[in-house]
mmCIF file of C-alpha atoms in Angstrom:
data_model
loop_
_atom_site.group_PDB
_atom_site.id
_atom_site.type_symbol
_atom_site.label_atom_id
_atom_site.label_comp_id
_atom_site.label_asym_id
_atom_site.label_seq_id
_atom_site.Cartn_x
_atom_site.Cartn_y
_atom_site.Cartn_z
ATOM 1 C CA UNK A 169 39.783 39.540 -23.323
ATOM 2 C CA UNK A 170 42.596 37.191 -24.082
ATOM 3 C CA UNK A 171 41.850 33.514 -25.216
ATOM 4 C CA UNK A 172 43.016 32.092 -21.768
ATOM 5 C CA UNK A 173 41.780 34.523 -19.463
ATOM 6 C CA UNK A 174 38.099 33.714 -21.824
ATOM 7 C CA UNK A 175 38.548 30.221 -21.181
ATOM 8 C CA UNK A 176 39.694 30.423 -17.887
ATOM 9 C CA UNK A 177 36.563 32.388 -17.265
ATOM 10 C CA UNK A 178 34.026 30.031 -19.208
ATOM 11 C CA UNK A 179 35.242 27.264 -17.047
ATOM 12 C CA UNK A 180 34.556 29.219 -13.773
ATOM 13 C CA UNK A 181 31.216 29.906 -14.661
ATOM 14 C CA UNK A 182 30.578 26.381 -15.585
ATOM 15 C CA UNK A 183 31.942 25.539 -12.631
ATOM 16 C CA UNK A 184 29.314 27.795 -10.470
ATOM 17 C CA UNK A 185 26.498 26.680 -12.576
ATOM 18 C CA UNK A 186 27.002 23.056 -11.840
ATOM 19 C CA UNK A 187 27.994 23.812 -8.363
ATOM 20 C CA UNK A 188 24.066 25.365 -7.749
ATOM 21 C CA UNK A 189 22.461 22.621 -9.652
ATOM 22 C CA UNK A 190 24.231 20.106 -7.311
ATOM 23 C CA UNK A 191 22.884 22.446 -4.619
ATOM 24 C CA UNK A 192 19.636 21.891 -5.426
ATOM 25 C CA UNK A 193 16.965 19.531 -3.304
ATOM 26 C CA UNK A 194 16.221 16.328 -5.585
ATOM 27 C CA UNK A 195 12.117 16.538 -6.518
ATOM 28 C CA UNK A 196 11.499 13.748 -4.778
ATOM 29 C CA UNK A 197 13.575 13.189 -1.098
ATOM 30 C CA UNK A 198 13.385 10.162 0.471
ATOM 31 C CA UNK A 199 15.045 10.808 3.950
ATOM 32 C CA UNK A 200 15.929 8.165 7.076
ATOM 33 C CA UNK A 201 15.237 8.857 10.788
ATOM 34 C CA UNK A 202 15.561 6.573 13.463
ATOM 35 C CA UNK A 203 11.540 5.935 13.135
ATOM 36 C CA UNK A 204 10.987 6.019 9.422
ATOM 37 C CA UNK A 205 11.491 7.035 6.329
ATOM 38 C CA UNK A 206 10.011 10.145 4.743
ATOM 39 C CA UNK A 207 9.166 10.254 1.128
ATOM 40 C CA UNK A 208 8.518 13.603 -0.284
ATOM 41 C CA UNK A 209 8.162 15.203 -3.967
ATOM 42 C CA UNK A 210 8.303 18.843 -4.522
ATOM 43 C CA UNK A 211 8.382 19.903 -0.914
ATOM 44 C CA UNK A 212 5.532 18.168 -0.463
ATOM 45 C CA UNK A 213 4.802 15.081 2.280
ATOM 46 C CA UNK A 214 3.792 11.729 0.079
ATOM 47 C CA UNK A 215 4.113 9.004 2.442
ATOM 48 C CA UNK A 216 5.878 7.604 5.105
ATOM 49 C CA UNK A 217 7.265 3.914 6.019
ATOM 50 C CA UNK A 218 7.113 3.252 9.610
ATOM 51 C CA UNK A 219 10.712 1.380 10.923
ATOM 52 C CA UNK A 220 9.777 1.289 14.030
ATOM 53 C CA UNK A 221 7.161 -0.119 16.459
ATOM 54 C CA UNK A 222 3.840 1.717 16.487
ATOM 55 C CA UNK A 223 1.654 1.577 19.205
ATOM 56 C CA UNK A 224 -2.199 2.082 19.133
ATOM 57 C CA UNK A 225 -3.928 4.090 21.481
ATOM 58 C CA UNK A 226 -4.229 3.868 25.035
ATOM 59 C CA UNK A 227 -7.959 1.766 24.756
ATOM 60 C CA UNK A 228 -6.343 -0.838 22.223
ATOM 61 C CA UNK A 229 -4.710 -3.726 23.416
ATOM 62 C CA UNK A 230 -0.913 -3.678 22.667
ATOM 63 C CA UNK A 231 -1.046 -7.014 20.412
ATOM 64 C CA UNK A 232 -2.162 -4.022 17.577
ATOM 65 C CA UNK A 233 1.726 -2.887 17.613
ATOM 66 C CA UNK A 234 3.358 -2.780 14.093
ATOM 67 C CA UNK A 235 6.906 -1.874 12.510
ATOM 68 C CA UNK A 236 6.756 -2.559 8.459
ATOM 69 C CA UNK A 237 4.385 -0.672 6.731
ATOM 70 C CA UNK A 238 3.105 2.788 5.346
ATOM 71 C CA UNK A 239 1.065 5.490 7.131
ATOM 72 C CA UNK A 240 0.311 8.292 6.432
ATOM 73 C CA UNK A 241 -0.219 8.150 3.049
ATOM 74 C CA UNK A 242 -0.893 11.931 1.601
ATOM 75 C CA UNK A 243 -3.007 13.247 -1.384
ATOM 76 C CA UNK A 244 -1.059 15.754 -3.464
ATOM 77 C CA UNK A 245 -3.587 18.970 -1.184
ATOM 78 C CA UNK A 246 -2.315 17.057 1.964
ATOM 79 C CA UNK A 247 -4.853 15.193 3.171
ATOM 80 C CA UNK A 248 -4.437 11.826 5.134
ATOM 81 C CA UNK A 249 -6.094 8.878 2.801
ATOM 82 C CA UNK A 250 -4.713 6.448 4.689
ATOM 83 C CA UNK A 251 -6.004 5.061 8.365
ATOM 84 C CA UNK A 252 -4.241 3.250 11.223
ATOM 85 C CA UNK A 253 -5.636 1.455 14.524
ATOM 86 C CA UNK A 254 -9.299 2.185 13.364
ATOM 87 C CA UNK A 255 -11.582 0.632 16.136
ATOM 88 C CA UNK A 256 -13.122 -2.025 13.908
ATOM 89 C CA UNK A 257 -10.300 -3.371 12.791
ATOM 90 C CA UNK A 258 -7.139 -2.359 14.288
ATOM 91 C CA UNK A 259 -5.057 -4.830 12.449
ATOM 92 C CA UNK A 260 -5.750 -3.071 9.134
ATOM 93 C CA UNK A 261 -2.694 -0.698 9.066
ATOM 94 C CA UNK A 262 -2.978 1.715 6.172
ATOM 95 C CA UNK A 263 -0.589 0.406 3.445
ATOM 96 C CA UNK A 264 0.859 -3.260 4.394
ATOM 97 C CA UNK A 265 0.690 -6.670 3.819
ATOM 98 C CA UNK A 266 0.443 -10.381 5.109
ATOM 99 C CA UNK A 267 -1.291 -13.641 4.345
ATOM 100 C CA UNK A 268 -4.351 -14.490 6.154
ATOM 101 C CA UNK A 269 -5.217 -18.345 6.085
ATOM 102 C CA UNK A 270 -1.741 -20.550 5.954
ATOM 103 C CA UNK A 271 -0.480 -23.433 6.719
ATOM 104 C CA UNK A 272 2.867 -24.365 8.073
ATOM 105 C CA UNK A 273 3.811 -27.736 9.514
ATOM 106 C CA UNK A 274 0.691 -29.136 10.091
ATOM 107 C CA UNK A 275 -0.874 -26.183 12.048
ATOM 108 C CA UNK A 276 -3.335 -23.273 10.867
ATOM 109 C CA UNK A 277 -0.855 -19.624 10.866
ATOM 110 C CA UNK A 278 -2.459 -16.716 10.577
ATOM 111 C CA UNK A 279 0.276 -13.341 9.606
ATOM 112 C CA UNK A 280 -3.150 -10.732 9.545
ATOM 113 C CA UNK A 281 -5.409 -10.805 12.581
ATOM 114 C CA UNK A 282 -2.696 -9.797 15.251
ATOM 115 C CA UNK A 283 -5.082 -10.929 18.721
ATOM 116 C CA UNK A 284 -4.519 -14.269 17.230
ATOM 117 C CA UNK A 285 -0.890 -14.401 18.288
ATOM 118 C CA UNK A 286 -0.016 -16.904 15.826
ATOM 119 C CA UNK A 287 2.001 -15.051 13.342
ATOM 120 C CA UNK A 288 3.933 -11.410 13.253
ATOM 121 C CA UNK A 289 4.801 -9.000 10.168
ATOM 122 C CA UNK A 290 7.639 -6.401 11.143
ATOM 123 C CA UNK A 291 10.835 -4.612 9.868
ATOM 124 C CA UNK A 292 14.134 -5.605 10.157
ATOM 125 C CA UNK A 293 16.129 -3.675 8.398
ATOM 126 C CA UNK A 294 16.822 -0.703 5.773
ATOM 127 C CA UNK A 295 19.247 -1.287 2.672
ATOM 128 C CA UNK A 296 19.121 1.381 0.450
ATOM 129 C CA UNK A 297 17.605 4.863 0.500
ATOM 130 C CA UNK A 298 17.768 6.821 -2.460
ATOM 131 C CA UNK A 299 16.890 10.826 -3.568
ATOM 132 C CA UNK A 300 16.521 12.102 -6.850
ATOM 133 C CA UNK A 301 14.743 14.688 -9.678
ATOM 134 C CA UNK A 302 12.286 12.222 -11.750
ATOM 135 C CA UNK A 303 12.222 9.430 -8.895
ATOM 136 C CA UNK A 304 13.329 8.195 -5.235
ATOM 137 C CA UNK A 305 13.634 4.928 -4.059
ATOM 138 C CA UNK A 306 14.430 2.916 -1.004
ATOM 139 C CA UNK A 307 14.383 -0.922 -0.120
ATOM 140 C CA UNK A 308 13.288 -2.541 3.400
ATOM 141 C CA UNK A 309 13.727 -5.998 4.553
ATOM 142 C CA UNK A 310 10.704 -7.308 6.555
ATOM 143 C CA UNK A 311 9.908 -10.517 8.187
ATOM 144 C CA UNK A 312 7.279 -12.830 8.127
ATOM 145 C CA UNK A 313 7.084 -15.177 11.692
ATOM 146 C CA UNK A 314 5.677 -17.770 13.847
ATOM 147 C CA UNK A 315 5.177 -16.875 17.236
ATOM 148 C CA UNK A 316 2.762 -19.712 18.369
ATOM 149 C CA UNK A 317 5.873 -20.283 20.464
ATOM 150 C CA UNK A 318 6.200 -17.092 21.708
ATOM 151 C CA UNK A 319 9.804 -17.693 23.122
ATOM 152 C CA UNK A 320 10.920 -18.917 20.208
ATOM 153 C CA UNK A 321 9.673 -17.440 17.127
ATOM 154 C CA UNK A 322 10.487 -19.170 13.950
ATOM 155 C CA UNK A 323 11.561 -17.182 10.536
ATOM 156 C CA UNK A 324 9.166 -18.119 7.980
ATOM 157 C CA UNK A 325 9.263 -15.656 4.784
ATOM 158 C CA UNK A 326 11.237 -13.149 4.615
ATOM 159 C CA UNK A 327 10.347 -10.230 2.444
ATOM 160 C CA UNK A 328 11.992 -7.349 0.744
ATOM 161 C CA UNK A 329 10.327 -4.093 -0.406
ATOM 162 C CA UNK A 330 11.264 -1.873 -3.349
ATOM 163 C CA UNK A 331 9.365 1.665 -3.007
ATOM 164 C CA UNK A 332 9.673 4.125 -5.532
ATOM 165 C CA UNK A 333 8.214 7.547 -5.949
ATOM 166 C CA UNK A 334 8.177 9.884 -9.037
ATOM 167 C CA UNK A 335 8.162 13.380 -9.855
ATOM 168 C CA UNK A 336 5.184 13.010 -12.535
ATOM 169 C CA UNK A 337 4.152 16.616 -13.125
ATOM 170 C CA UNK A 338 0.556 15.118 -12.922
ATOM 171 C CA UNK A 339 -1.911 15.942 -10.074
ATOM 172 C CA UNK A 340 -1.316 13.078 -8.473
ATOM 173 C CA UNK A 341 1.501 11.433 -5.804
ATOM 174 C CA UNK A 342 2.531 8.396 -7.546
ATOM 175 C CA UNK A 343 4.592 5.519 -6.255
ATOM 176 C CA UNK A 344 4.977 1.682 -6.659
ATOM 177 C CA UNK A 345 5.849 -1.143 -4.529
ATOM 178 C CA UNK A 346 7.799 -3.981 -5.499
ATOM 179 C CA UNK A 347 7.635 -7.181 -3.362
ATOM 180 C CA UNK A 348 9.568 -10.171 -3.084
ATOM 181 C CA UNK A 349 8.823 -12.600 -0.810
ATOM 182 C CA UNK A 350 11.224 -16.063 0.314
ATOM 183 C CA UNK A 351 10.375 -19.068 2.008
ATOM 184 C CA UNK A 352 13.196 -19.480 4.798
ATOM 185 C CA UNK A 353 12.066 -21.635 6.365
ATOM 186 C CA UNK A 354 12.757 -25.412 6.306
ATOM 187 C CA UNK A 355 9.157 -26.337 5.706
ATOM 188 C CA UNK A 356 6.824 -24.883 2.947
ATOM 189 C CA UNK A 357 4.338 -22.711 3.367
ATOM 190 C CA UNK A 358 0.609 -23.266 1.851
ATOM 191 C CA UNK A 359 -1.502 -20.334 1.334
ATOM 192 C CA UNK A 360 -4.593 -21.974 1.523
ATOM 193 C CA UNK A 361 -8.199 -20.427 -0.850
ATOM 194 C CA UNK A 362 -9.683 -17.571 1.179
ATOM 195 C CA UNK A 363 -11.441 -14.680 0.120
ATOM 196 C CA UNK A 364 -8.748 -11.945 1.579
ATOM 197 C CA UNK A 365 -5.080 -11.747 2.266
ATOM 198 C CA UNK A 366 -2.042 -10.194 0.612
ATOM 199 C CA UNK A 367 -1.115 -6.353 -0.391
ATOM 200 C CA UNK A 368 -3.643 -4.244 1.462
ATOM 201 C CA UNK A 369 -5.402 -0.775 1.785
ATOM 202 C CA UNK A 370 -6.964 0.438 4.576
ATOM 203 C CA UNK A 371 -8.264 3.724 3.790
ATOM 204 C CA UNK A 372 -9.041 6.990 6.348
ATOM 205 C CA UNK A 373 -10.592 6.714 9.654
ATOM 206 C CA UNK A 374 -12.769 9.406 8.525
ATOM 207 C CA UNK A 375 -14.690 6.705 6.421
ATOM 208 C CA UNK A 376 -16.302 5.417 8.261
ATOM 209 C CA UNK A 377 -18.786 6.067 11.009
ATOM 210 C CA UNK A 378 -21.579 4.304 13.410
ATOM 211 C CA UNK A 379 -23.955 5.870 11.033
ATOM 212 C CA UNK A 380 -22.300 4.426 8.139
ATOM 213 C CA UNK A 381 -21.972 1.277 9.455
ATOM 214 C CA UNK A 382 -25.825 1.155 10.506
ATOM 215 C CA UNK A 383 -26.896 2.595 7.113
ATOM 216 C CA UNK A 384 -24.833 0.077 5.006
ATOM 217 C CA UNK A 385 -25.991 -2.554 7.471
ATOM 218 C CA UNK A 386 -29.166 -1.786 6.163
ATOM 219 C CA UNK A 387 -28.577 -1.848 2.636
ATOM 220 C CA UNK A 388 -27.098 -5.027 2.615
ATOM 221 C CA UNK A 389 -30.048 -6.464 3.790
ATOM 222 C CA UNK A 390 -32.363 -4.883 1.164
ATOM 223 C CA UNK A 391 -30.161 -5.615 -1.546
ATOM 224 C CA UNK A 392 -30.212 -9.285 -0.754
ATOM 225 C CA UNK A 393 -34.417 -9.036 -1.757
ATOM 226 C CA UNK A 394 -33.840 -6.001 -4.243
ATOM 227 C CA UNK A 395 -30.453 -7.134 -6.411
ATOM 228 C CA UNK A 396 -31.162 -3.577 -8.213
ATOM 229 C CA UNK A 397 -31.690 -1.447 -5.188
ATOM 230 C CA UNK A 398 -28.760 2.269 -5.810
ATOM 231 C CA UNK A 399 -25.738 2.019 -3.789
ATOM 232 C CA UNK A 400 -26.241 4.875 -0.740
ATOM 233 C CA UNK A 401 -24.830 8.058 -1.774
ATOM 234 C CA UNK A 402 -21.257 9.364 -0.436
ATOM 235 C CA UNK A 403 -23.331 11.173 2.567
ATOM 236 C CA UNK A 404 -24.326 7.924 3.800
ATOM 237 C CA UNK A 405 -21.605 5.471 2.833
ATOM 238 C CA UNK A 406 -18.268 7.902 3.582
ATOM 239 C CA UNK A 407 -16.497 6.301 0.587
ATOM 240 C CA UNK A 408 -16.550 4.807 -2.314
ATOM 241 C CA UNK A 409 -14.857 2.074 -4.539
ATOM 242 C CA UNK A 410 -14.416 2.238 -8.401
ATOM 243 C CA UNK A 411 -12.881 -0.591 -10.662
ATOM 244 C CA UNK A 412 -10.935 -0.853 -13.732
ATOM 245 C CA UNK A 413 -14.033 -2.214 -15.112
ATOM 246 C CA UNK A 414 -16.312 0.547 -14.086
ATOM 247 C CA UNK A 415 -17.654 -1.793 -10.504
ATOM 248 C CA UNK A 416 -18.670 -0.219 -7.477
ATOM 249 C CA UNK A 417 -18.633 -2.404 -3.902
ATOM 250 C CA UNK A 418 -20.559 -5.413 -4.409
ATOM 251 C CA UNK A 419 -19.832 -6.012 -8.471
ATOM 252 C CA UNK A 420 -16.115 -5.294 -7.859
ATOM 253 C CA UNK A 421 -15.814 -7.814 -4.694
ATOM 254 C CA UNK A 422 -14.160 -10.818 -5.619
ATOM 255 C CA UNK A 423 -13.872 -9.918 -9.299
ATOM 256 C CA UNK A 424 -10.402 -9.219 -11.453
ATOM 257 C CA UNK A 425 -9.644 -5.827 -11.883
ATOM 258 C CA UNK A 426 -6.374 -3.938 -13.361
ATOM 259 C CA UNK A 427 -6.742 -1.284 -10.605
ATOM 260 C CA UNK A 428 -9.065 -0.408 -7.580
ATOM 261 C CA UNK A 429 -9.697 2.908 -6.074
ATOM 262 C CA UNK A 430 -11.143 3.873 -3.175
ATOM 263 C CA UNK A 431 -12.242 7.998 -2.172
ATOM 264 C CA UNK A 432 -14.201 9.581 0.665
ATOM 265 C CA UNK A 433 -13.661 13.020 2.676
ATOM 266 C CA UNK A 434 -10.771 13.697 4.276
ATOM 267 C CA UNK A 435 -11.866 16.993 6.351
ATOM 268 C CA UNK A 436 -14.328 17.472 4.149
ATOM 269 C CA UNK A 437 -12.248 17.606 1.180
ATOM 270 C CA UNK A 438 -12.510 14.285 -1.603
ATOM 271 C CA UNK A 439 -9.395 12.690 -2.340
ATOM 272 C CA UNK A 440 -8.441 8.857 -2.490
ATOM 273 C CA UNK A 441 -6.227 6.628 -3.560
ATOM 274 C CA UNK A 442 -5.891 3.972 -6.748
ATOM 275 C CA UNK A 443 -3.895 0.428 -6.844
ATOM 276 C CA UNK A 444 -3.203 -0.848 -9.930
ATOM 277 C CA UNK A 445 -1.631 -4.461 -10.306
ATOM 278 C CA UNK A 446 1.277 -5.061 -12.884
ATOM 279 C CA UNK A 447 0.828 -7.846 -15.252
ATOM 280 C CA UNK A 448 3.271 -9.837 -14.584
ATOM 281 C CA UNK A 449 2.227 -10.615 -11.342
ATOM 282 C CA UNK A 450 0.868 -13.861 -9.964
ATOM 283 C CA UNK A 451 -2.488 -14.773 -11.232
ATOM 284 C CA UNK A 452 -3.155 -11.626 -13.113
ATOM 285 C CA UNK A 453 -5.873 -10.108 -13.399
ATOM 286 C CA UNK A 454 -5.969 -10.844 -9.433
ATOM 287 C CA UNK A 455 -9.253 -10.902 -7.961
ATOM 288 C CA UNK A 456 -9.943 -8.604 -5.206
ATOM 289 C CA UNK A 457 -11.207 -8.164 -1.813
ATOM 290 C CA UNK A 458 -13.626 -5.092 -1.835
ATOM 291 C CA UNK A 459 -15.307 -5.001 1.969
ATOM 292 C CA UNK A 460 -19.120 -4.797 2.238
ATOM 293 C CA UNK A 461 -19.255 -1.736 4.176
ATOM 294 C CA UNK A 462 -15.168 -0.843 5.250
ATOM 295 C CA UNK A 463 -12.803 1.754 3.843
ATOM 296 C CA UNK A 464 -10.141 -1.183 3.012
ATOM 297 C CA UNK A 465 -9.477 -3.772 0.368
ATOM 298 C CA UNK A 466 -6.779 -5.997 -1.543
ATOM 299 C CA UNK A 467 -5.807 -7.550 -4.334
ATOM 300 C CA UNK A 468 -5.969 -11.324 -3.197
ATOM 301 C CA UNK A 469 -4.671 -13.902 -5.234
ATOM 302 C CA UNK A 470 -5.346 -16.519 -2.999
ATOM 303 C CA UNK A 471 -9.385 -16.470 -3.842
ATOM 304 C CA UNK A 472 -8.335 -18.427 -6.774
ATOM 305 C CA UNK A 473 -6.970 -21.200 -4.858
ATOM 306 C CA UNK A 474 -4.025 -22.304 -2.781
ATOM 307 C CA UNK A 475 -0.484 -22.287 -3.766
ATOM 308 C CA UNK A 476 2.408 -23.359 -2.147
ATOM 309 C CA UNK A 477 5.879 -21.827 -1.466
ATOM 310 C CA UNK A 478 8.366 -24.167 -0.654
ATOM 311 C CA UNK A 479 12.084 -23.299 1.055
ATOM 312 C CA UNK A 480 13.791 -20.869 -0.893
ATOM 313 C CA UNK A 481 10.817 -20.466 -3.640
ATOM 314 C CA UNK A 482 9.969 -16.453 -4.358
ATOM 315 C CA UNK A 483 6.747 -14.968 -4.818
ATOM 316 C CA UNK A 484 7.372 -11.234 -6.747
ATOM 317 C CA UNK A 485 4.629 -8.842 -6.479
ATOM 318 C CA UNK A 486 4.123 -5.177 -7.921
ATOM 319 C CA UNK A 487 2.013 -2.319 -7.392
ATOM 320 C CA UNK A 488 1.710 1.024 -8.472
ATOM 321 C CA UNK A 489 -0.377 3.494 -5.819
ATOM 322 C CA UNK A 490 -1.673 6.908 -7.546
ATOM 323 C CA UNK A 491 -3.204 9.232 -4.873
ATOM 324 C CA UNK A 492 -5.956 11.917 -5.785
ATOM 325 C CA UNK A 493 -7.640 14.346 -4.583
ATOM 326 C CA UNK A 494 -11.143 14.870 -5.757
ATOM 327 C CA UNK A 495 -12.790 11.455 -7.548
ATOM 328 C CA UNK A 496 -10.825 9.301 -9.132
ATOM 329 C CA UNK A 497 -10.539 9.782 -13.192
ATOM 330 C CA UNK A 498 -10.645 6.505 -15.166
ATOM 331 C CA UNK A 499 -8.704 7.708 -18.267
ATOM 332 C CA UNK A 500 -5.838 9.275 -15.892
ATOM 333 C CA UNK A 501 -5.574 6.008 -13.687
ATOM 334 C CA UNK A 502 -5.643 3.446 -17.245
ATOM 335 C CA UNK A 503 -3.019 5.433 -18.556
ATOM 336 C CA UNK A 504 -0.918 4.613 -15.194
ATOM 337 C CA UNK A 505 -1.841 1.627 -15.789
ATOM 338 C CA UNK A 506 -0.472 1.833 -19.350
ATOM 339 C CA UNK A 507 2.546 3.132 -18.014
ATOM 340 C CA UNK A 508 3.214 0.787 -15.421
ATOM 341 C CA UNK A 509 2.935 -2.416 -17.400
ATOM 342 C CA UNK A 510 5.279 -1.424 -19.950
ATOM 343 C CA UNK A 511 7.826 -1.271 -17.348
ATOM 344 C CA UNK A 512 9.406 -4.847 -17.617
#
């Protein structure tokens, strides 16, 4: 073969090869609809961020609507660890976030418990969305609102989510949230000391049960006379929580953790889900909201004390979420945490 015809060749073949890598789905796909948008990493669902409205079931009252948060969430076997609209507490939805006990010129707002009416969390808009082979990301604006004036809502913080998923290779779906929240409004904001309120987790529907509910009725009330007395097992309970620093429920509430998880069956099958707090955000080690005897919990700066956010002051958070199937494995989730705080 001639020199040119060789070369002409060569470059043809290159050509084709980078032509079918091109071709090629990104690992992890992040893709918009007109609802939401749908994260997934080798073929496989992860999570999805709801755009628009949700409504709750026929026997709920409407005022449990949301836009502006994530559900499902999925374990890397497919199962749901994430629950929306649960009966007890249908303004606990899956993966979101608000501030609980505020106040804002003069008067008590509340951004959490929805049959309130007092304040609102939704979406507003999508500015970025973003495939590709070791991670995907996309960015959401959300807004934060006082409806006590339900004619005439007024803007209050205005928040803007960063979520990122990788392609890890480990047996897990990992992802992180970055949060930045602005005052823009023309009068600050004061978060006032209360024992929940912030980034969130409310964990499968499946967890819980009247029978759970009775049974860890029941065990709170022994505990109070036997401090010693064995958590119930997983049978009984539906789920469990495990800290960074090896808590379960009751030693973990209110304490300051690097990372919480929280696992139960999903059809039968264990899986859950970890958060992990980066280092660099407010307060850290946050202390944590770990409830008695619900599938849900947060990482709640706010137990520490109030804080203020005046107009135009930001408040950046950060979180990395590792989902699991099976129980959760403390050297696997401190080495994500490892991992995530050496990312600046």
């Amino acid at each position: 073969m001639k020199p040119l015809r060789f070369l002409c060749s060569l470059f043809l073949l290159l050509a084709a090869a980078l032509s079918d890598s091109s071709g090629q789905e990104p690992r992890v796909r992040c893709e918009q609809t007109d609802d939401a948008i749908l994260v997934s990493v080798d073929g496989k669902s992860a999570l999805r961020y709801n755009k628009s409205i949700q409504k709750p079931p026929k026997n709920m009252e409407s005022v449990y609507q949301r836009s502006g948060y994530i559900h499902p969430v999925y374990s890397p076997n497919g199962q749901i660890v994430s629950g929306d609209f649960a009966p007890d507490h249908a303004h606990q939805h899956a993966l979101f976030g608000a501030f609980v006990q505020t106040t804002f010129e003069g008067q008590r707002l509340d951004f959490w418990n929805q049959l309130k009416k007092e304040g609102r969390v939704s979406h507003v808009a999508v500015t970025r969305v973003e495939s590709g082979n070791q991670s995907g990301t996309f960015s959401v604006k959300l807004l934060h609102e006082s409806i006590r004036d339900s004619a005439h809502p007024v803007a209050v913080l205005e928040e803007v989510w960063t979520v990122t998923a990788y392609a890890t290779g480990e047996p897990a779906v990992v992802f992180d949230i970055e949060s930045e929240i602005t005052c823009v409004a023309e009068s600050e904001l004061t978060i006032n000391k209360y024992h929940y309120g912030g980034m969130a987790f409310r964990g499968s529907n499946q967890w819980v049960t009247e029978a759970s509910e009775k049974a860890m009725g029941q065990y709170i009330k022994k505990a109070a006379e036997q401090p010693d007395l064995p958590l119930p097992e997983m049978e009984v309970a539906r789920h469990q929580f495990l800290t960074s620093d090896g808590n379960r429920r009751f030693k973990g509430n209110a304490s300051h953790p690097k990372w919480v998880s929280i696992y139960g069956p999903v059809d039968g099958r264990l899986c859950g889900m970890a958060m992990l707090s980066h280092p660099s955000n407010f307060r850290f080690p946050q202390a944590v909201r770990l409830h008695p005897s619900k599938p849900y919990f947060c990482f709640a700066p706010m137990v520490d004390g109030a804080f203020v956010l005046k107009p135009g002051d930001k408040l950046r958070e950060r979180y990395r979420y590792v989902v699991f199937d099976g129980e959760p494995e403390a050297d696997m989730l401190h080495g994500q945490f490892d991992d995530f705080a050496s990312r600046n």
